[in-house]
Amino acid sequence: MNKPPILLVEDDEVDVMMVQRAFKKHGIDNPLYVAESGDKALELLRGQNRPKLVPKLILLDFNMPRMNGIAFLKELRADPELKAFPTVALTSSSQPSDKATAFEYNVAGYFIKPVSYEALVELFGTIGRYWQLSEYV
């Protein structure tokens, strides 16, 4: 059975590698697609110049160039074809206003990225395992 993909919207290559390692460590073998900005993620989801990506989950960094996480969420939720995708915010921001805005746009979770490698790998593994067990396909 083909497992549904997970979309990681992240511009930091080190964080991308940590997500890949965390998924491998925790046995999460869903295909992982990476977009380095919100606009690139929207291109994947809308199928611009390729088949549409239909992810089981979107892992979204907030601090990115061109289109940041908040701008991405606004556009994602305004699009009738994309608005239902479950999205988890991953950020270094502990600003209450960022968290409030994220939940206004119906994120499934808001996590502040830990500083230590081990804690970050554990966080990504926990998020991945949770969604792997979910009924959403």
XYZ file of C-alpha atoms in Angstrom:
137
model
C 0.000 0.000 0.000
C 1.330 3.420 -0.925
C 1.607 5.733 2.043
C 0.414 9.306 1.616
C 3.120 11.949 1.447
C 4.083 14.542 4.039
C 5.009 18.047 2.909
C 7.730 19.864 4.832
C 7.812 23.622 4.192
C 11.253 24.544 5.481
C 14.110 26.671 4.161
C 16.828 25.481 6.568
C 18.710 22.506 5.107
C 19.865 21.370 8.555
C 16.264 21.216 9.793
C 15.272 19.284 6.658
C 18.029 16.734 7.377
C 16.876 16.464 10.999
C 13.306 15.742 9.915
C 14.597 13.065 7.538
C 16.708 11.506 10.309
C 13.862 11.674 12.816
C 11.471 9.972 10.421
C 14.023 7.259 9.677
C 14.780 6.749 13.378
C 11.085 6.430 14.203
C 10.181 4.225 11.227
C 8.081 6.848 9.448
C 8.343 5.906 5.797
C 5.782 8.210 4.228
C 7.340 10.023 1.256
C 8.652 13.422 2.380
C 8.416 16.341 -0.026
C 10.238 19.582 0.759
C 9.408 23.136 -0.312
C 11.780 25.916 0.746
C 9.068 28.597 0.954
C 5.323 29.030 1.154
C 4.983 29.961 -2.505
C 6.887 26.829 -3.572
C 4.627 24.718 -1.335
C 1.529 26.217 -2.942
C 2.943 25.373 -6.380
C 3.276 21.717 -5.299
C -0.199 21.616 -3.777
C -1.818 23.249 -6.806
C 0.043 21.072 -9.289
C 1.746 23.872 -11.144
C 3.915 22.227 -13.811
C 3.433 18.767 -12.219
C 0.727 16.539 -10.685
C -0.890 17.961 -7.533
C 0.649 16.869 -4.255
C -1.977 15.595 -1.805
C -0.187 15.376 1.558
C -1.391 13.643 4.680
C 0.243 16.421 6.675
C 2.001 19.740 6.148
C 4.861 20.598 8.523
C 5.287 24.355 8.298
C 8.179 26.537 9.378
C 7.125 30.130 10.009
C 10.375 31.993 9.336
C 11.107 31.689 5.625
C 12.035 34.005 2.765
C 9.567 35.176 0.076
C 6.368 33.759 1.625
C 6.536 33.048 5.358
C 4.402 30.571 7.279
C 1.626 32.999 8.254
C 1.203 34.221 4.659
C 1.174 30.586 3.499
C -1.502 29.658 6.044
C -3.701 32.581 4.966
C -3.531 31.541 1.337
C -3.890 27.829 2.111
C -7.048 28.347 4.169
C -8.535 30.734 1.580
C -8.254 28.097 -1.170
C -11.306 25.770 -1.198
C -9.253 22.889 -2.640
C -6.427 23.163 -0.088
C -7.988 24.464 3.100
C -8.607 21.071 4.703
C -4.982 19.878 4.732
C -3.836 19.381 8.327
C -0.951 21.696 9.069
C 1.434 21.758 12.020
C 3.401 24.942 12.716
C 7.073 24.528 13.613
C 8.783 27.734 14.574
C 11.425 29.403 16.668
C 8.910 32.109 17.595
C 7.443 32.072 21.080
C 5.472 35.275 20.399
C 1.890 34.877 21.642
C 0.663 36.817 18.586
C 2.231 34.269 16.194
C 0.635 31.409 18.087
C -2.765 33.139 18.145
C -2.573 33.844 14.420
C -1.602 30.248 13.676
C -4.614 28.927 15.553
C -6.877 31.466 13.818
C -5.894 29.659 10.639
C -6.672 26.241 12.111
C -3.265 24.697 12.634
C -3.385 21.219 14.103
C -0.491 22.078 16.410
C 2.042 24.785 17.199
C 5.499 23.686 18.269
C 8.530 25.773 19.125
C 11.625 24.115 17.683
C 13.914 22.934 20.452
C 17.534 24.067 20.341
C 19.118 20.670 20.961
C 19.465 18.155 18.157
C 18.126 15.275 20.257
C 15.017 17.191 21.335
C 14.338 18.309 17.764
C 14.639 14.754 16.416
C 12.282 13.554 19.158
C 9.755 16.311 18.382
C 9.737 15.527 14.649
C 9.446 11.817 15.418
C 6.516 12.372 17.778
C 4.662 14.531 15.262
C 5.324 12.019 12.497
C 4.190 9.040 14.582
C 1.023 10.842 15.641
C 0.019 11.572 12.062
C 1.090 8.149 10.894
C -1.482 6.717 13.311
C -4.218 9.164 12.329
C -7.156 8.106 10.217
C -6.760 10.985 7.760
C -5.621 9.856 4.313
